[in-house]
Amino acid sequence: MIVHPINIDFQIYDSHDPKVFIVLDTSVWGHISKKNAIIEITLPGEKKCVTHYFNKTAVNVFNAKNLYLQCQDCGDCDECNMLDLPDGIYNITIKGSPDSFNKTRKYLRTTKAQLELDKKYIKLGISDFDNDKDIKKQIDELNRIQLLLKSAEANVRYDNTEKASELLSKVQKYLEKNGKCKNCI
């Protein structure tokens, strides 16, 4: 009988949809393939994780309702499915049975920030290019924001979560401030 080694692993798929969080199982389950597995997801800014059974060799999709993010009205309605998930650092752990077989990964979700940035790219793309100086300034601002996002993502990959949170916060503040301005990109 050949015993395959167990290698718990997963990937996060960014669908660019702020309403879903997608986890793809890429594990080799070996002799524990018939046993249950769980996923623990700690949302940005939270201390407690949300735990669900994990579908092995499958795509696992999470939304505001199954991550227990409640709308302000009732917390248990169809609108809960429509809530956007927050940007920030997610801590994800997959555990086999026994739970000594596990893998933890941190993921920086920037979906909402990227969608706001996309609006600015679109606005710039339809601008009047007669004013080259103004266009260059706007491009510089967009490049700075994109660099902050890329740097935040890199910091998460190297477990510098405080720095990543700080950088994402700068991006969010900039987008929020300039989102109210009619003439800003």
Short mmCIF file of N, CA and C in Angstrom, two decimals:
data_model
loop_
_atom_site.label_atom_id
_atom_site.label_comp_id
_atom_site.label_asym_id
_atom_site.label_seq_id
_atom_site.Cartn_x
_atom_site.Cartn_y
_atom_site.Cartn_z
N MET A 1 0.85 -1.18 0.00
CA MET A 1 0.00 0.00 0.00
C MET A 1 0.89 1.25 0.00
N ILE A 2 0.64 2.14 -0.94
CA ILE A 2 1.40 3.38 -1.03
C ILE A 2 0.72 4.43 -0.16
N VAL A 3 1.50 5.06 0.71
CA VAL A 3 0.99 6.13 1.56
C VAL A 3 1.48 7.45 0.98
N HIS A 4 0.52 8.27 0.53
CA HIS A 4 0.86 9.57 -0.03
C HIS A 4 1.04 10.57 1.10
N PRO A 5 2.05 11.41 1.00
CA PRO A 5 2.25 12.42 2.05
C PRO A 5 1.12 13.45 2.02
N ILE A 6 0.82 13.97 3.19
CA ILE A 6 -0.23 14.97 3.31
C ILE A 6 0.40 16.35 3.17
N ASN A 7 -0.21 17.18 2.33
CA ASN A 7 0.26 18.55 2.14
C ASN A 7 -0.97 19.45 2.06
N ILE A 8 -1.30 20.09 3.18
CA ILE A 8 -2.44 20.99 3.21
C ILE A 8 -2.01 22.31 2.56
N ASP A 9 -2.79 22.73 1.57
CA ASP A 9 -2.47 23.98 0.88
C ASP A 9 -3.74 24.54 0.24
N PHE A 10 -3.74 25.83 0.02
CA PHE A 10 -4.90 26.49 -0.59
C PHE A 10 -4.45 27.80 -1.22
N GLN A 11 -5.29 28.30 -2.09
CA GLN A 11 -5.04 29.58 -2.75
C GLN A 11 -6.29 30.45 -2.58
N ILE A 12 -6.07 31.75 -2.58
CA ILE A 12 -7.17 32.70 -2.55
C ILE A 12 -7.35 33.20 -3.99
N TYR A 13 -8.58 33.13 -4.47
CA TYR A 13 -8.87 33.61 -5.81
C TYR A 13 -9.56 34.97 -5.70
N ASP A 14 -8.97 35.98 -6.31
CA ASP A 14 -9.54 37.31 -6.29
C ASP A 14 -10.42 37.49 -7.53
N SER A 15 -11.72 37.44 -7.32
CA SER A 15 -12.68 37.58 -8.42
C SER A 15 -13.01 39.04 -8.70
N HIS A 16 -12.48 39.95 -7.91
CA HIS A 16 -12.76 41.38 -8.00
C HIS A 16 -14.21 41.69 -7.66
N ASP A 17 -14.88 40.78 -6.99
CA ASP A 17 -16.25 40.98 -6.53
C ASP A 17 -16.19 41.24 -5.03
N PRO A 18 -16.59 42.42 -4.57
CA PRO A 18 -16.48 42.74 -3.15
C PRO A 18 -17.42 41.92 -2.25
N LYS A 19 -18.31 41.18 -2.85
CA LYS A 19 -19.29 40.42 -2.07
C LYS A 19 -18.87 38.98 -1.75
N VAL A 20 -17.82 38.49 -2.40
CA VAL A 20 -17.41 37.10 -2.16
C VAL A 20 -15.92 36.99 -1.86
N PHE A 21 -15.60 35.96 -1.12
CA PHE A 21 -14.23 35.59 -0.77
C PHE A 21 -14.08 34.12 -1.16
N ILE A 22 -13.14 33.82 -2.05
CA ILE A 22 -13.05 32.48 -2.64
C ILE A 22 -11.73 31.81 -2.25
N VAL A 23 -11.86 30.59 -1.73
CA VAL A 23 -10.70 29.80 -1.33
C VAL A 23 -10.70 28.51 -2.15
N LEU A 24 -9.58 28.25 -2.84
CA LEU A 24 -9.43 27.05 -3.67
C LEU A 24 -8.55 26.05 -2.94
N ASP A 25 -9.01 24.83 -2.82
CA ASP A 25 -8.21 23.79 -2.17
C ASP A 25 -7.21 23.21 -3.16
N THR A 26 -5.94 23.25 -2.80
CA THR A 26 -4.88 22.65 -3.62
C THR A 26 -4.10 21.62 -2.81
N SER A 27 -4.75 21.06 -1.80
CA SER A 27 -4.09 20.12 -0.88
C SER A 27 -3.94 18.73 -1.48
N VAL A 28 -3.00 18.01 -0.92
CA VAL A 28 -2.89 16.56 -1.11
C VAL A 28 -3.29 15.99 0.25
N TRP A 29 -4.44 15.34 0.31
CA TRP A 29 -5.01 14.93 1.58
C TRP A 29 -4.53 13.55 2.05
N GLY A 30 -4.00 12.78 1.13
CA GLY A 30 -3.46 11.47 1.53
C GLY A 30 -4.47 10.62 2.28
N HIS A 31 -4.01 9.99 3.36
CA HIS A 31 -4.85 9.05 4.10
C HIS A 31 -5.95 9.72 4.93
N ILE A 32 -5.99 11.06 4.98
CA ILE A 32 -7.08 11.73 5.71
C ILE A 32 -8.13 12.31 4.75
N SER A 33 -8.10 11.84 3.51
CA SER A 33 -9.01 12.40 2.50
C SER A 33 -10.49 12.16 2.81
N LYS A 34 -10.81 11.14 3.57
CA LYS A 34 -12.22 10.85 3.89
C LYS A 34 -12.67 11.51 5.19
N LYS A 35 -11.74 12.14 5.89
CA LYS A 35 -12.09 12.79 7.15
C LYS A 35 -12.46 14.25 6.91
N ASN A 36 -13.21 14.81 7.85
CA ASN A 36 -13.64 16.21 7.73
C ASN A 36 -12.46 17.17 7.85
N ALA A 37 -12.63 18.32 7.24
CA ALA A 37 -11.68 19.42 7.37
C ALA A 37 -12.47 20.68 7.68
N ILE A 38 -11.80 21.64 8.31
CA ILE A 38 -12.45 22.91 8.61
C ILE A 38 -11.59 24.06 8.09
N ILE A 39 -12.25 25.20 7.94
CA ILE A 39 -11.57 26.44 7.59
C ILE A 39 -11.92 27.45 8.67
N GLU A 40 -10.90 28.17 9.11
CA GLU A 40 -11.09 29.25 10.08
C GLU A 40 -10.68 30.54 9.38
N ILE A 41 -11.59 31.51 9.36
CA ILE A 41 -11.33 32.79 8.72
C ILE A 41 -11.49 33.89 9.76
N THR A 42 -10.41 34.63 9.97
CA THR A 42 -10.47 35.79 10.84
C THR A 42 -10.50 37.02 9.96
N LEU A 43 -11.58 37.77 10.09
CA LEU A 43 -11.78 38.97 9.27
C LEU A 43 -10.91 40.12 9.77
N PRO A 44 -10.65 41.09 8.91
CA PRO A 44 -9.84 42.24 9.31
C PRO A 44 -10.39 42.91 10.57
N GLY A 45 -9.50 43.15 11.52
CA GLY A 45 -9.87 43.84 12.74
C GLY A 45 -10.57 42.99 13.78
N GLU A 46 -10.82 41.73 13.47
CA GLU A 46 -11.52 40.84 14.41
C GLU A 46 -10.52 39.97 15.16
N LYS A 47 -10.91 39.53 16.33
CA LYS A 47 -10.06 38.63 17.12
C LYS A 47 -10.53 37.19 17.00
N LYS A 48 -11.84 37.00 16.87
CA LYS A 48 -12.40 35.65 16.77
C LYS A 48 -12.55 35.24 15.31
N CYS A 49 -12.32 33.97 15.07
CA CYS A 49 -12.45 33.46 13.70
C CYS A 49 -13.86 32.91 13.48
N VAL A 50 -14.23 32.83 12.23
CA VAL A 50 -15.45 32.16 11.80
C VAL A 50 -15.01 30.79 11.29
N THR A 51 -15.68 29.74 11.76
CA THR A 51 -15.29 28.37 11.40
C THR A 51 -16.40 27.70 10.60
N HIS A 52 -15.99 27.04 9.51
CA HIS A 52 -16.91 26.28 8.67
C HIS A 52 -16.24 24.97 8.28
N TYR A 53 -17.06 24.00 7.90
CA TYR A 53 -16.50 22.81 7.26
C TYR A 53 -15.89 23.24 5.94
N PHE A 54 -14.79 22.60 5.57
CA PHE A 54 -14.07 22.95 4.34
C PHE A 54 -14.30 21.86 3.32
N ASN A 55 -14.73 22.24 2.12
CA ASN A 55 -14.94 21.28 1.04
C ASN A 55 -13.60 20.99 0.37
N LYS A 56 -13.13 19.78 0.55
CA LYS A 56 -11.84 19.37 -0.01
C LYS A 56 -11.92 19.28 -1.53
N THR A 57 -10.81 19.55 -2.17
CA THR A 57 -10.66 19.51 -3.63
C THR A 57 -11.78 20.30 -4.33
N ALA A 58 -12.13 21.42 -3.74
CA ALA A 58 -13.26 22.19 -4.26
C ALA A 58 -13.00 23.69 -4.12
N VAL A 59 -13.93 24.45 -4.67
CA VAL A 59 -13.93 25.90 -4.53
C VAL A 59 -14.87 26.21 -3.36
N ASN A 60 -14.37 26.94 -2.38
CA ASN A 60 -15.15 27.32 -1.21
C ASN A 60 -15.43 28.82 -1.28
N VAL A 61 -16.71 29.18 -1.29
CA VAL A 61 -17.10 30.58 -1.47
C VAL A 61 -17.75 31.08 -0.18
N PHE A 62 -17.28 32.25 0.24
CA PHE A 62 -17.81 32.87 1.46
C PHE A 62 -18.34 34.25 1.12
N ASN A 63 -19.40 34.62 1.86
CA ASN A 63 -20.01 35.93 1.67
C ASN A 63 -20.33 36.52 3.03
N ALA A 64 -20.94 37.68 3.04
CA ALA A 64 -21.23 38.36 4.30
C ALA A 64 -22.13 37.52 5.21
N LYS A 65 -23.06 36.80 4.62
CA LYS A 65 -23.99 36.02 5.45
C LYS A 65 -23.28 34.85 6.13
N ASN A 66 -22.50 34.06 5.37
CA ASN A 66 -21.86 32.92 6.02
C ASN A 66 -20.59 33.30 6.79
N LEU A 67 -20.18 34.57 6.69
CA LEU A 67 -19.10 35.08 7.55
C LEU A 67 -19.68 35.89 8.72
N TYR A 68 -21.00 35.85 8.83
CA TYR A 68 -21.73 36.45 9.95
C TYR A 68 -21.56 37.96 10.06
N LEU A 69 -21.45 38.61 8.90
CA LEU A 69 -21.49 40.07 8.87
C LEU A 69 -22.95 40.44 8.70
N GLN A 70 -23.49 41.18 9.61
CA GLN A 70 -24.91 41.44 9.59
C GLN A 70 -25.22 42.85 9.12
N CYS A 71 -26.33 42.95 8.41
CA CYS A 71 -26.80 44.29 8.04
C CYS A 71 -27.34 44.96 9.29
N GLN A 72 -27.50 46.24 9.25
CA GLN A 72 -27.92 46.98 10.44
C GLN A 72 -29.39 46.79 10.76
N ASP A 73 -30.18 46.30 9.79
CA ASP A 73 -31.61 46.17 10.04
C ASP A 73 -31.94 44.96 10.90
N CYS A 74 -31.51 43.78 10.44
CA CYS A 74 -31.95 42.59 11.17
C CYS A 74 -30.85 41.56 11.35
N GLY A 75 -29.89 41.54 10.45
CA GLY A 75 -28.81 40.57 10.57
C GLY A 75 -29.13 39.21 9.97
N ASP A 76 -30.37 39.01 9.51
CA ASP A 76 -30.71 37.72 8.93
C ASP A 76 -31.71 37.91 7.80
N CYS A 77 -31.22 38.52 6.71
CA CYS A 77 -32.11 38.77 5.58
C CYS A 77 -31.32 38.61 4.28
N ASP A 78 -32.01 38.73 3.18
CA ASP A 78 -31.34 38.62 1.89
C ASP A 78 -30.33 39.74 1.67
N GLU A 79 -30.56 40.90 2.30
CA GLU A 79 -29.62 42.00 2.16
C GLU A 79 -28.24 41.63 2.73
N CYS A 80 -28.21 40.74 3.71
CA CYS A 80 -26.92 40.32 4.29
C CYS A 80 -26.04 39.68 3.22
N ASN A 81 -26.66 39.00 2.27
CA ASN A 81 -25.89 38.39 1.17
C ASN A 81 -25.30 39.46 0.26
N MET A 82 -25.89 40.66 0.27
CA MET A 82 -25.48 41.71 -0.65
C MET A 82 -24.41 42.63 -0.06
N LEU A 83 -24.06 42.47 1.20
CA LEU A 83 -23.07 43.34 1.81
C LEU A 83 -21.68 43.06 1.25
N ASP A 84 -20.91 44.13 1.08
CA ASP A 84 -19.52 43.98 0.67
C ASP A 84 -18.69 43.49 1.84
N LEU A 85 -17.72 42.65 1.55
CA LEU A 85 -16.79 42.20 2.56
C LEU A 85 -15.72 43.28 2.73
N PRO A 86 -15.18 43.42 3.93
CA PRO A 86 -14.21 44.49 4.16
C PRO A 86 -12.85 44.20 3.53
N ASP A 87 -12.17 45.27 3.15
CA ASP A 87 -10.76 45.16 2.78
C ASP A 87 -9.95 45.04 4.06
N GLY A 88 -8.78 44.49 3.94
CA GLY A 88 -7.89 44.35 5.09
C GLY A 88 -7.24 42.98 5.09
N ILE A 89 -6.59 42.67 6.20
CA ILE A 89 -5.85 41.41 6.31
C ILE A 89 -6.75 40.32 6.87
N TYR A 90 -6.89 39.26 6.08
CA TYR A 90 -7.63 38.07 6.48
C TYR A 90 -6.62 37.01 6.91
N ASN A 91 -6.94 36.30 7.98
CA ASN A 91 -6.11 35.20 8.44
C ASN A 91 -6.91 33.92 8.20
N ILE A 92 -6.39 33.03 7.36
CA ILE A 92 -7.13 31.83 6.97
C ILE A 92 -6.33 30.60 7.38
N THR A 93 -7.00 29.66 8.05
CA THR A 93 -6.37 28.40 8.43
C THR A 93 -7.25 27.25 7.97
N ILE A 94 -6.63 26.28 7.30
CA ILE A 94 -7.30 25.04 6.92
C ILE A 94 -6.75 23.95 7.84
N LYS A 95 -7.65 23.16 8.43
CA LYS A 95 -7.24 22.09 9.32
C LYS A 95 -7.86 20.77 8.88
N GLY A 96 -6.99 19.75 8.77
CA GLY A 96 -7.48 18.41 8.50
C GLY A 96 -7.83 17.73 9.80
N SER A 97 -8.05 16.45 9.72
CA SER A 97 -8.34 15.67 10.92
C SER A 97 -7.37 14.50 10.97
N PRO A 98 -6.45 14.53 11.92
CA PRO A 98 -6.32 15.43 13.07
C PRO A 98 -5.80 16.80 12.65
N ASP A 99 -6.02 17.77 13.54
CA ASP A 99 -5.69 19.15 13.18
C ASP A 99 -4.19 19.46 13.21
N SER A 100 -3.38 18.45 13.45
CA SER A 100 -1.93 18.65 13.32
C SER A 100 -1.57 18.86 11.84
N PHE A 101 -2.47 18.47 10.95
CA PHE A 101 -2.32 18.75 9.52
C PHE A 101 -3.06 20.06 9.24
N ASN A 102 -2.30 21.13 9.06
CA ASN A 102 -2.95 22.44 8.87
C ASN A 102 -2.04 23.37 8.10
N LYS A 103 -2.64 24.44 7.63
CA LYS A 103 -1.89 25.49 6.92
C LYS A 103 -2.59 26.81 7.21
N THR A 104 -1.80 27.83 7.51
CA THR A 104 -2.32 29.18 7.75
C THR A 104 -1.69 30.12 6.74
N ARG A 105 -2.51 31.00 6.24
CA ARG A 105 -2.03 32.00 5.29
C ARG A 105 -2.74 33.32 5.60
N LYS A 106 -1.99 34.40 5.50
CA LYS A 106 -2.58 35.74 5.60
C LYS A 106 -2.81 36.25 4.18
N TYR A 107 -3.89 37.01 4.03
CA TYR A 107 -4.24 37.53 2.71
C TYR A 107 -4.72 38.97 2.86
N LEU A 108 -4.14 39.86 2.08
CA LEU A 108 -4.59 41.24 2.07
C LEU A 108 -5.63 41.41 0.98
N ARG A 109 -6.84 41.68 1.39
CA ARG A 109 -7.93 41.91 0.45
C ARG A 109 -7.99 43.41 0.17
N THR A 110 -7.91 43.77 -1.10
CA THR A 110 -7.95 45.18 -1.51
C THR A 110 -9.03 45.42 -2.56
N THR A 111 -10.02 44.57 -2.61
CA THR A 111 -11.02 44.60 -3.66
C THR A 111 -11.76 45.94 -3.74
N LYS A 112 -12.26 46.42 -2.61
CA LYS A 112 -13.02 47.67 -2.63
C LYS A 112 -12.12 48.85 -3.00
N ALA A 113 -10.91 48.88 -2.47
CA ALA A 113 -9.98 49.96 -2.81
C ALA A 113 -9.64 49.93 -4.29
N GLN A 114 -9.44 48.72 -4.82
CA GLN A 114 -9.09 48.60 -6.24
C GLN A 114 -10.25 49.04 -7.13
N LEU A 115 -11.47 48.74 -6.73
CA LEU A 115 -12.63 49.18 -7.51
C LEU A 115 -12.74 50.71 -7.52
N GLU A 116 -12.45 51.36 -6.40
CA GLU A 116 -12.45 52.82 -6.35
C GLU A 116 -11.34 53.38 -7.23
N LEU A 117 -10.20 52.73 -7.19
CA LEU A 117 -9.08 53.15 -8.03
C LEU A 117 -9.42 52.96 -9.51
N ASP A 118 -10.13 51.88 -9.83
CA ASP A 118 -10.56 51.65 -11.21
C ASP A 118 -11.41 52.81 -11.74
N LYS A 119 -12.29 53.33 -10.88
CA LYS A 119 -13.13 54.47 -11.29
C LYS A 119 -12.25 55.66 -11.67
N LYS A 120 -11.17 55.85 -10.94
CA LYS A 120 -10.27 56.97 -11.21
C LYS A 120 -9.51 56.75 -12.53
N TYR A 121 -9.12 55.51 -12.80
CA TYR A 121 -8.49 55.20 -14.09
C TYR A 121 -9.45 55.45 -15.24
N ILE A 122 -10.70 55.06 -15.05
CA ILE A 122 -11.71 55.27 -16.09
C ILE A 122 -11.90 56.76 -16.33
N LYS A 123 -12.02 57.51 -15.25
CA LYS A 123 -12.20 58.96 -15.39
C LYS A 123 -11.01 59.59 -16.10
N LEU A 124 -9.81 59.15 -15.77
CA LEU A 124 -8.61 59.68 -16.41
C LEU A 124 -8.59 59.30 -17.89
N GLY A 125 -9.04 58.09 -18.19
CA GLY A 125 -9.03 57.62 -19.57
C GLY A 125 -9.95 58.38 -20.49
N ILE A 126 -10.97 59.02 -19.93
CA ILE A 126 -11.89 59.80 -20.77
C ILE A 126 -11.65 61.30 -20.63
N SER A 127 -10.54 61.67 -19.97
CA SER A 127 -10.20 63.08 -19.79
C SER A 127 -9.76 63.71 -21.09
N ASP A 128 -9.83 65.02 -21.10
CA ASP A 128 -9.33 65.80 -22.22
C ASP A 128 -7.82 65.90 -22.08
N PHE A 129 -7.09 65.35 -23.02
CA PHE A 129 -5.64 65.29 -22.92
C PHE A 129 -4.95 66.58 -23.38
N ASP A 130 -5.72 67.67 -23.52
CA ASP A 130 -5.11 68.94 -23.93
C ASP A 130 -4.23 69.51 -22.82
N ASN A 131 -4.57 69.22 -21.59
CA ASN A 131 -3.81 69.75 -20.46
C ASN A 131 -2.84 68.67 -19.97
N ASP A 132 -1.71 68.52 -20.64
CA ASP A 132 -0.74 67.45 -20.34
C ASP A 132 -0.20 67.52 -18.92
N LYS A 133 -0.02 68.73 -18.39
CA LYS A 133 0.54 68.88 -17.05
C LYS A 133 -0.42 68.29 -16.01
N ASP A 134 -1.71 68.59 -16.18
CA ASP A 134 -2.72 68.07 -15.27
C ASP A 134 -2.82 66.55 -15.38
N ILE A 135 -2.76 66.02 -16.59
CA ILE A 135 -2.84 64.58 -16.80
C ILE A 135 -1.65 63.88 -16.14
N LYS A 136 -0.45 64.44 -16.30
CA LYS A 136 0.74 63.84 -15.69
C LYS A 136 0.62 63.82 -14.17
N LYS A 137 0.06 64.87 -13.59
CA LYS A 137 -0.14 64.92 -12.14
C LYS A 137 -1.11 63.82 -11.70
N GLN A 138 -2.18 63.65 -12.45
CA GLN A 138 -3.17 62.62 -12.11
C GLN A 138 -2.56 61.22 -12.25
N ILE A 139 -1.78 61.02 -13.29
CA ILE A 139 -1.12 59.72 -13.48
C ILE A 139 -0.15 59.45 -12.34
N ASP A 140 0.60 60.46 -11.92
CA ASP A 140 1.51 60.30 -10.79
C ASP A 140 0.76 59.89 -9.52
N GLU A 141 -0.39 60.53 -9.29
CA GLU A 141 -1.19 60.19 -8.11
C GLU A 141 -1.68 58.74 -8.18
N LEU A 142 -2.17 58.34 -9.34
CA LEU A 142 -2.64 56.96 -9.49
C LEU A 142 -1.49 55.97 -9.31
N ASN A 143 -0.33 56.29 -9.85
CA ASN A 143 0.83 55.40 -9.68
C ASN A 143 1.25 55.30 -8.22
N ARG A 144 1.16 56.40 -7.49
CA ARG A 144 1.50 56.37 -6.06
C ARG A 144 0.54 55.47 -5.30
N ILE A 145 -0.74 55.59 -5.59
CA ILE A 145 -1.75 54.75 -4.92
C ILE A 145 -1.50 53.28 -5.25
N GLN A 146 -1.27 52.99 -6.52
CA GLN A 146 -1.03 51.60 -6.94
C GLN A 146 0.23 51.05 -6.25
N LEU A 147 1.26 51.88 -6.13
CA LEU A 147 2.49 51.46 -5.45
C LEU A 147 2.22 51.15 -3.97
N LEU A 148 1.40 51.98 -3.32
CA LEU A 148 1.05 51.71 -1.92
C LEU A 148 0.32 50.37 -1.79
N LEU A 149 -0.62 50.11 -2.71
CA LEU A 149 -1.34 48.83 -2.67
C LEU A 149 -0.40 47.65 -2.89
N LYS A 150 0.48 47.74 -3.88
CA LYS A 150 1.43 46.65 -4.16
C LYS A 150 2.37 46.44 -2.97
N SER A 151 2.81 47.53 -2.37
CA SER A 151 3.69 47.43 -1.21
C SER A 151 2.96 46.79 -0.03
N ALA A 152 1.69 47.13 0.16
CA ALA A 152 0.90 46.51 1.23
C ALA A 152 0.78 45.01 1.01
N GLU A 153 0.49 44.61 -0.23
CA GLU A 153 0.38 43.18 -0.56
C GLU A 153 1.71 42.46 -0.32
N ALA A 154 2.81 43.09 -0.71
CA ALA A 154 4.14 42.49 -0.51
C ALA A 154 4.43 42.34 0.98
N ASN A 155 4.07 43.33 1.77
CA ASN A 155 4.31 43.25 3.21
C ASN A 155 3.54 42.09 3.85
N VAL A 156 2.32 41.82 3.38
CA VAL A 156 1.56 40.69 3.92
C VAL A 156 2.26 39.38 3.58
N ARG A 157 2.75 39.27 2.35
CA ARG A 157 3.45 38.03 1.95
C ARG A 157 4.68 37.77 2.80
N TYR A 158 5.28 38.84 3.34
CA TYR A 158 6.46 38.69 4.20
C TYR A 158 6.12 38.90 5.67
N ASP A 159 4.84 38.76 6.01
CA ASP A 159 4.33 38.77 7.38
C ASP A 159 4.57 40.10 8.11
N ASN A 160 4.65 41.18 7.37
CA ASN A 160 4.74 42.52 7.97
C ASN A 160 3.34 43.14 7.99
N THR A 161 2.46 42.55 8.80
CA THR A 161 1.05 42.91 8.74
C THR A 161 0.77 44.32 9.25
N GLU A 162 1.53 44.80 10.22
CA GLU A 162 1.30 46.16 10.70
C GLU A 162 1.57 47.18 9.60
N LYS A 163 2.68 47.01 8.90
CA LYS A 163 3.03 47.92 7.81
C LYS A 163 1.99 47.83 6.68
N ALA A 164 1.54 46.61 6.39
CA ALA A 164 0.53 46.42 5.34
C ALA A 164 -0.76 47.15 5.71
N SER A 165 -1.19 47.03 6.95
CA SER A 165 -2.40 47.71 7.40
C SER A 165 -2.25 49.23 7.31
N GLU A 166 -1.08 49.72 7.68
CA GLU A 166 -0.80 51.15 7.61
C GLU A 166 -0.89 51.65 6.17
N LEU A 167 -0.30 50.90 5.24
CA LEU A 167 -0.31 51.31 3.83
C LEU A 167 -1.72 51.27 3.25
N LEU A 168 -2.47 50.21 3.56
CA LEU A 168 -3.85 50.12 3.08
C LEU A 168 -4.69 51.26 3.64
N SER A 169 -4.47 51.60 4.89
CA SER A 169 -5.20 52.70 5.51
C SER A 169 -4.93 54.02 4.78
N LYS A 170 -3.68 54.25 4.38
CA LYS A 170 -3.33 55.46 3.62
C LYS A 170 -4.10 55.50 2.30
N VAL A 171 -4.17 54.37 1.62
CA VAL A 171 -4.89 54.28 0.35
C VAL A 171 -6.37 54.58 0.57
N GLN A 172 -6.96 53.94 1.58
CA GLN A 172 -8.38 54.13 1.83
C GLN A 172 -8.71 55.58 2.18
N LYS A 173 -7.86 56.22 2.98
CA LYS A 173 -8.09 57.62 3.33
C LYS A 173 -7.99 58.52 2.10
N TYR A 174 -7.01 58.24 1.26
CA TYR A 174 -6.85 59.03 0.04
C TYR A 174 -8.08 58.86 -0.86
N LEU A 175 -8.51 57.62 -1.05
CA LEU A 175 -9.65 57.37 -1.93
C LEU A 175 -10.93 57.98 -1.36
N GLU A 176 -11.09 57.90 -0.05
CA GLU A 176 -12.27 58.48 0.59
C GLU A 176 -12.27 60.00 0.44
N LYS A 177 -11.12 60.63 0.69
CA LYS A 177 -11.00 62.09 0.59
C LYS A 177 -11.26 62.55 -0.84
N ASN A 178 -10.65 61.91 -1.80
CA ASN A 178 -10.78 62.32 -3.19
C ASN A 178 -12.04 61.80 -3.86
N GLY A 179 -12.73 60.86 -3.24
CA GLY A 179 -13.98 60.36 -3.78
C GLY A 179 -15.10 61.38 -3.72
N LYS A 180 -14.95 62.35 -2.82
CA LYS A 180 -15.96 63.38 -2.66
C LYS A 180 -15.73 64.58 -3.56
N CYS A 181 -14.56 64.64 -4.15
CA CYS A 181 -14.17 65.78 -4.99
C CYS A 181 -14.66 65.55 -6.42
N LYS A 182 -15.38 66.51 -6.98
CA LYS A 182 -15.92 66.38 -8.33
C LYS A 182 -14.86 66.47 -9.42
N ASN A 183 -13.81 67.27 -9.19
CA ASN A 183 -12.78 67.48 -10.22
C ASN A 183 -11.54 66.63 -10.02
N CYS A 184 -11.47 65.89 -8.92
CA CYS A 184 -10.30 65.06 -8.65
C CYS A 184 -10.43 63.74 -9.40
N ILE A 185 -9.27 63.11 -9.63
CA ILE A 185 -9.35 61.78 -10.23
C ILE A 185 -9.68 60.79 -9.13
#
